[in-house]
Coordinates of C-alpha atoms in Angstrom, one line a residue:
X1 CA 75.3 88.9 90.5
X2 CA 77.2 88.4 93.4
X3 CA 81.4 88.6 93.9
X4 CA 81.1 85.0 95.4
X5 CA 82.5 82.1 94.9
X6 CA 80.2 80.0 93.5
X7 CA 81.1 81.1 90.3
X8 CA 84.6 80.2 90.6
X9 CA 85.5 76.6 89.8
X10 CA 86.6 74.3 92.9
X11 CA 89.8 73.3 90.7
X12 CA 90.5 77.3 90.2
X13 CA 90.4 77.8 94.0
X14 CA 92.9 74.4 95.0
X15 CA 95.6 76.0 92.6
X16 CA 95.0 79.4 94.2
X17 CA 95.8 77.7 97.4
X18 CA 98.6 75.7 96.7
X19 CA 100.0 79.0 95.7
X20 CA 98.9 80.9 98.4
X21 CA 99.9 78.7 100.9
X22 CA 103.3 77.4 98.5
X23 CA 106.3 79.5 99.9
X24 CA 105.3 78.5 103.9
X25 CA 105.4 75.0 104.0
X26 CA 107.7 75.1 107.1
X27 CA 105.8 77.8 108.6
X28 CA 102.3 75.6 108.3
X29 CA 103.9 72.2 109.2
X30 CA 104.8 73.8 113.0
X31 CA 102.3 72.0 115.6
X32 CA 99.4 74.3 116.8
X33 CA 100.3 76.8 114.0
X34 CA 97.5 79.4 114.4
X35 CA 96.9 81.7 111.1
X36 CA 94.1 84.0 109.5
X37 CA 92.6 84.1 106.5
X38 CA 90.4 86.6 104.9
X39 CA 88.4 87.0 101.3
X40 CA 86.7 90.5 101.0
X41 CA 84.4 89.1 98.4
X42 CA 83.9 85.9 99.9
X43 CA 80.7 84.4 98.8
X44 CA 79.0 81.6 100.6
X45 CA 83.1 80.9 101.7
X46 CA 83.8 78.4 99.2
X47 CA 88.0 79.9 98.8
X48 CA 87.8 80.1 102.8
X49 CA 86.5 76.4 102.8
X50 CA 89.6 75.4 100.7
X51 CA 92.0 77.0 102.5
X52 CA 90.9 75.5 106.0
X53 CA 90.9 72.2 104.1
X54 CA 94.2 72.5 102.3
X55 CA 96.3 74.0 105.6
X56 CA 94.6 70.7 107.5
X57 CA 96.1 68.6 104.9
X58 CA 99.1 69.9 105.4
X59 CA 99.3 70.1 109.2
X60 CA 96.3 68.2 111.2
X61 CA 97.2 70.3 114.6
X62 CA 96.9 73.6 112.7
X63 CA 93.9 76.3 112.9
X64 CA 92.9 78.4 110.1
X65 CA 90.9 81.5 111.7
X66 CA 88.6 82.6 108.8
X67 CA 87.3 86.0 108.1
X68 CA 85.1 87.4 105.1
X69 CA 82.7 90.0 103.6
X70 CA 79.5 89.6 101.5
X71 CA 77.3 92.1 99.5
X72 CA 74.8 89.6 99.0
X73 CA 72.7 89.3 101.7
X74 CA 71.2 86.2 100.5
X75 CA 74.8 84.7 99.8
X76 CA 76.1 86.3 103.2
X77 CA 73.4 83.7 104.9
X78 CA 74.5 80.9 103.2
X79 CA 78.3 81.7 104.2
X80 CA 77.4 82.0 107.7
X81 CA 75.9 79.1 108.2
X82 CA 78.5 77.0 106.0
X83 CA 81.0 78.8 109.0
X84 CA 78.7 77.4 112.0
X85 CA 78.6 73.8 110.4
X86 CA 82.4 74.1 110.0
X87 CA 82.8 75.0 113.7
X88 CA 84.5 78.4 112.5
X89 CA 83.7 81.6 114.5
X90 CA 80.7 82.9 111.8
X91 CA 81.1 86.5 113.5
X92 CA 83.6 87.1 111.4
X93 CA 81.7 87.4 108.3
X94 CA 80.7 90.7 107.7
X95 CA 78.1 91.7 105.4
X96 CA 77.9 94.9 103.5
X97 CA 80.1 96.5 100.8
X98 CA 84.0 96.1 101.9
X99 CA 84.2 99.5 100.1
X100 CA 82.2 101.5 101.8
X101 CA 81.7 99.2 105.6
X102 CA 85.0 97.6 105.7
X103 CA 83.7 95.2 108.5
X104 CA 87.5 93.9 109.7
X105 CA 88.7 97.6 110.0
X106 CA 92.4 97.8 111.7
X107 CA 92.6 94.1 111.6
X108 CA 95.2 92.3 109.8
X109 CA 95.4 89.0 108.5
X110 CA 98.6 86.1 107.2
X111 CA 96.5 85.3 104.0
X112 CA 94.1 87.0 101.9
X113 CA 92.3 85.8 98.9
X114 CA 89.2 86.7 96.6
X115 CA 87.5 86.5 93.0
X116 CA 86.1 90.0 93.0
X117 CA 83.8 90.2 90.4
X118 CA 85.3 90.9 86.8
X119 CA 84.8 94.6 85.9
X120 CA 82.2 95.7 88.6
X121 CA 81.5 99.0 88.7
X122 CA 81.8 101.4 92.2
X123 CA 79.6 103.8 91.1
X124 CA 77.3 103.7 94.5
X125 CA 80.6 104.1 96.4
X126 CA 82.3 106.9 94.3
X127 CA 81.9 109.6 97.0
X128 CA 82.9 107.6 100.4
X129 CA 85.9 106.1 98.4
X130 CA 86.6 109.2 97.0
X131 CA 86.7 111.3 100.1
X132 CA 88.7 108.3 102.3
X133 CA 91.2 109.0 99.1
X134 CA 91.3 112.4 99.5
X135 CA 91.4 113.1 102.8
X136 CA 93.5 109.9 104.5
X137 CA 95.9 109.7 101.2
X138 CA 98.3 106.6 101.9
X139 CA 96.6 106.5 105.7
X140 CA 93.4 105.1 104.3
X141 CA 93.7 102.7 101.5
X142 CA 93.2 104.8 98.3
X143 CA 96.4 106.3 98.4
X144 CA 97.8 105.3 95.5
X145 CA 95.1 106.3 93.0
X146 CA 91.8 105.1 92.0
X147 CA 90.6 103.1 88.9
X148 CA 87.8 104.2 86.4
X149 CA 84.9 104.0 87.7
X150 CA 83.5 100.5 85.6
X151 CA 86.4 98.3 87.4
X152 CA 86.8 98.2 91.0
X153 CA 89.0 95.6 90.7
X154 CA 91.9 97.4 91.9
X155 CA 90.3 98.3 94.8
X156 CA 89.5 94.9 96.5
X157 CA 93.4 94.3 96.0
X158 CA 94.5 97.9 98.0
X159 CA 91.5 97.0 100.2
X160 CA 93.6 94.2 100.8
X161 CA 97.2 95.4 100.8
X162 CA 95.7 97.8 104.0
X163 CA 95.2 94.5 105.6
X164 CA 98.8 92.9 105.3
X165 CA 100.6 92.4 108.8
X166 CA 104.0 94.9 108.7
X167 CA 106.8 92.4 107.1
X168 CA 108.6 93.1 110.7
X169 CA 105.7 90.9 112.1
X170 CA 105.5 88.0 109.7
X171 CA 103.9 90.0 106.8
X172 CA 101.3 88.4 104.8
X173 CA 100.4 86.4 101.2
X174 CA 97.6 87.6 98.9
X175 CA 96.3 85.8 95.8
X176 CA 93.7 87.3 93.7
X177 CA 91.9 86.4 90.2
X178 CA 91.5 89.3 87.6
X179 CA 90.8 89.4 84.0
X180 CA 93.3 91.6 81.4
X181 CA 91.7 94.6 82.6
X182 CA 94.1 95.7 85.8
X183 CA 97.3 94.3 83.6
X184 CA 96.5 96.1 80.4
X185 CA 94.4 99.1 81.1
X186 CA 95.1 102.5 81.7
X187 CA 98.1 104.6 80.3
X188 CA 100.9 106.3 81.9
X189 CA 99.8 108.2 84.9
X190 CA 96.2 107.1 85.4
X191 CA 94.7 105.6 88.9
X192 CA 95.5 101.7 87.2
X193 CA 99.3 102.8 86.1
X194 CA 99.8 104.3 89.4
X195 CA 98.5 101.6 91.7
X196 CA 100.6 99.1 89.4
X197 CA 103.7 101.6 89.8
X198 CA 103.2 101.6 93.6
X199 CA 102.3 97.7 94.5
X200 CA 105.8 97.2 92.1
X201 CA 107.8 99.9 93.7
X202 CA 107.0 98.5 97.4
X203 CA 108.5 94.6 95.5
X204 CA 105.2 93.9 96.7
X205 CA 104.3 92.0 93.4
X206 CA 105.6 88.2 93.7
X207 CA 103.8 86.9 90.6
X208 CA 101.2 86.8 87.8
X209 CA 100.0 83.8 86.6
X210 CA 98.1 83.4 82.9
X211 CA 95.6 81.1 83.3
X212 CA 93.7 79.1 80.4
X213 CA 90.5 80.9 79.1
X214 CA 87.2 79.5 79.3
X215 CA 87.5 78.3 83.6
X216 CA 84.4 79.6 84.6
X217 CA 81.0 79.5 84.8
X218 CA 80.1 82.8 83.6
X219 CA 82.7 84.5 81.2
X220 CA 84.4 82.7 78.8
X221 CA 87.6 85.4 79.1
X222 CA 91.4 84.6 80.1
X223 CA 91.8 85.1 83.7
X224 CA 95.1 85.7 85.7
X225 CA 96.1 84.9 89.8
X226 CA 98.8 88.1 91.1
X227 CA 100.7 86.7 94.4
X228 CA 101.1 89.6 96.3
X229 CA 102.7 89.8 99.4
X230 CA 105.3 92.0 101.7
X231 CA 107.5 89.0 102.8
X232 CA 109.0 87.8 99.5
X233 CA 111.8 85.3 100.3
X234 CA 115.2 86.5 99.5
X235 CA 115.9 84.8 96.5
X236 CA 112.3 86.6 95.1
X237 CA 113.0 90.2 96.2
X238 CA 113.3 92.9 93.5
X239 CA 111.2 90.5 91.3
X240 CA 108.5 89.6 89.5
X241 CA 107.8 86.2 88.1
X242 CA 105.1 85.7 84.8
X243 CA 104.5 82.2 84.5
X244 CA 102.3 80.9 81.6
X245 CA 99.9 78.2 82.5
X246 CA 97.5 79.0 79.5
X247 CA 98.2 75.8 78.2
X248 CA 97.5 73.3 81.3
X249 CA 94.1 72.5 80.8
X250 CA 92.1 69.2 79.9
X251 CA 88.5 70.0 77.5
X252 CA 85.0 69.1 79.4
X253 CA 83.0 66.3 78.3
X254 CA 80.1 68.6 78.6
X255 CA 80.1 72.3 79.2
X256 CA 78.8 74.4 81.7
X257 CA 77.7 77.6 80.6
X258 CA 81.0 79.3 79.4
X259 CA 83.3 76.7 81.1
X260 CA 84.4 74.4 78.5
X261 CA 87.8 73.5 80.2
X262 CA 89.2 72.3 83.6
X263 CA 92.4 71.9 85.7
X264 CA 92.9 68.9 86.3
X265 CA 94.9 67.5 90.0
X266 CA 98.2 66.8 87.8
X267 CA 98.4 70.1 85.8
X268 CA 98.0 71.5 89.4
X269 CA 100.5 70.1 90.8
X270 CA 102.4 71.1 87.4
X271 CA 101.7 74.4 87.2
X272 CA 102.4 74.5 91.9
X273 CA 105.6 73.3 91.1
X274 CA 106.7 75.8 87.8
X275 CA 105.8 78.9 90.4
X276 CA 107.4 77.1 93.5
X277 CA 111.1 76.3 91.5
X278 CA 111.2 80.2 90.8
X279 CA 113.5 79.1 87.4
X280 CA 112.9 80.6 83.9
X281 CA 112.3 78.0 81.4
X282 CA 109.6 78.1 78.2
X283 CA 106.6 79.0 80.9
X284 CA 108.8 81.3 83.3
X285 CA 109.7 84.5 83.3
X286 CA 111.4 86.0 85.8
X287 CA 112.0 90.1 86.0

């Protein structure tokens, strides 16, 4: 199975978007804006697609520069191609294991996004990620610990932290779908606790978002977005909002495979506008 994006549900990847993209409005409406985007485990570029689409919406003279990496040879192809249709720059998908051949080394991008796949293990990678964490410490991208060795999810998100811009240069957003596992697992002073210490002690941790169960094609298990980013705006520095959008779903006529429910455009907008209004209420939390 590949980390790509064909498994994650078109509706599932607007809403990741919308919040992505939510607290820059101004930023994205400026003619001729010019920003990056990059998704480490991008697929055949279906959340790079989105993006493009969705900042065009917003802003017709704006350019979205993509950038991704694919295992999947096979699915790599297919991205590449979907970029030369598009008119994008398709050199800048990468193939190869961001773990181990980070193909965008010492770039930096405005936006980041991905749907690493749940619970994969890094077992082919333990010694080169090992050894960048020993020896390059918070210079490399390991620094703050490692995860057990049957969920790499953790490290697809400090893969991507190493990629933010410095705030003192417009910073960057990151949005990324995991299950309970990087949340939940993992007690006091383990790899998991410590990245989570050091992504909240940075106030680099805008938001978690519950999302309903049973969204995608392949697991039926409850899945959550974290916003993560280094330029929160003031009112959101020094915390961390939980909003619960478990219960904004509409039941499929017929299902596929495990998905048996969907988004639809309004409880988008819905659940864009509970995160944007940063207010607590019944689905918001703010800490």
């Amino acid at each position: 199975e590949t980390a790509g994006e064909h498994f994650t549900p078109r509706e599932v990847i607007r809403l990741m978007v919308n919040l992505l993209f939510s607290e820059d409005d101004d930023t994205l409406t400026n003619p001729g804006a010019i920003k990056t985007v990059f998704d480490p485990a991008c697929g055949t570029g279906g959340m790079l697609s989105v993006a493009e689409d969705h900042l065009r919406s917003l802003n017709p003279t704006a350019r979205l520069e993509v950038f991704g990496q694919e295992l999947n040879d096979e699915t790599y192809a297919i991205c590449r191609s979907d970029m030369m249709l598009k008119g994008q720059d398709a050199s800048r998908i990468a193939s190869g294991n961001s773990f181990s051949e980070d193909g965008h080394q010492g770039r930096t991008f405005d936006y980041m996004l991905a749907n690493p796949p749940f619970g994969v293990e890094w077992k082919k990678v333990e010694d080169v990620v090992k050894t960048e964490a020993q020896k390059l410490g918070f210079a490399g991208r390991f620094g703050a610990g490692l995860p057990r060795i049957n969920d790499g999810s953790f490290l697809f998100l400090q893969h991507m932290i190493s990629k933010m811009k410095a705030s003192e240069d417009g910073g960057s957003r990151i949005a990324i779908v995991f299950n309970g596992s990087p949340l939940f697992t993992g007690a006091a002073g383990s790899g998991e606790s410590e990245i989570r210490r050091w992504i909240i002690e940075n106030d680099w941790l805008e938001a978690v978002v519950a999302l309903p169960d049973q969204l995608f094609y392949n697991t039926g298990i409850s899945t959550y977005f974290w916003i993560v980013t280094n330029r929160k705006s003031p009112q959101r520095r020094g915390k961390v909002q939980l909003v619960d959008a478990r219960g904004y779903w509409t039941k499929m006529r017929k299902s596929l495979g495990e998905k048996r429910k969907q988004i639809n455009p309004d409880q988008i907008a819905d659940i864009t506008r509970l995160y944007g209004e940063f207010a607590e209420g019944e689905q918001v939390k703010i800490f």
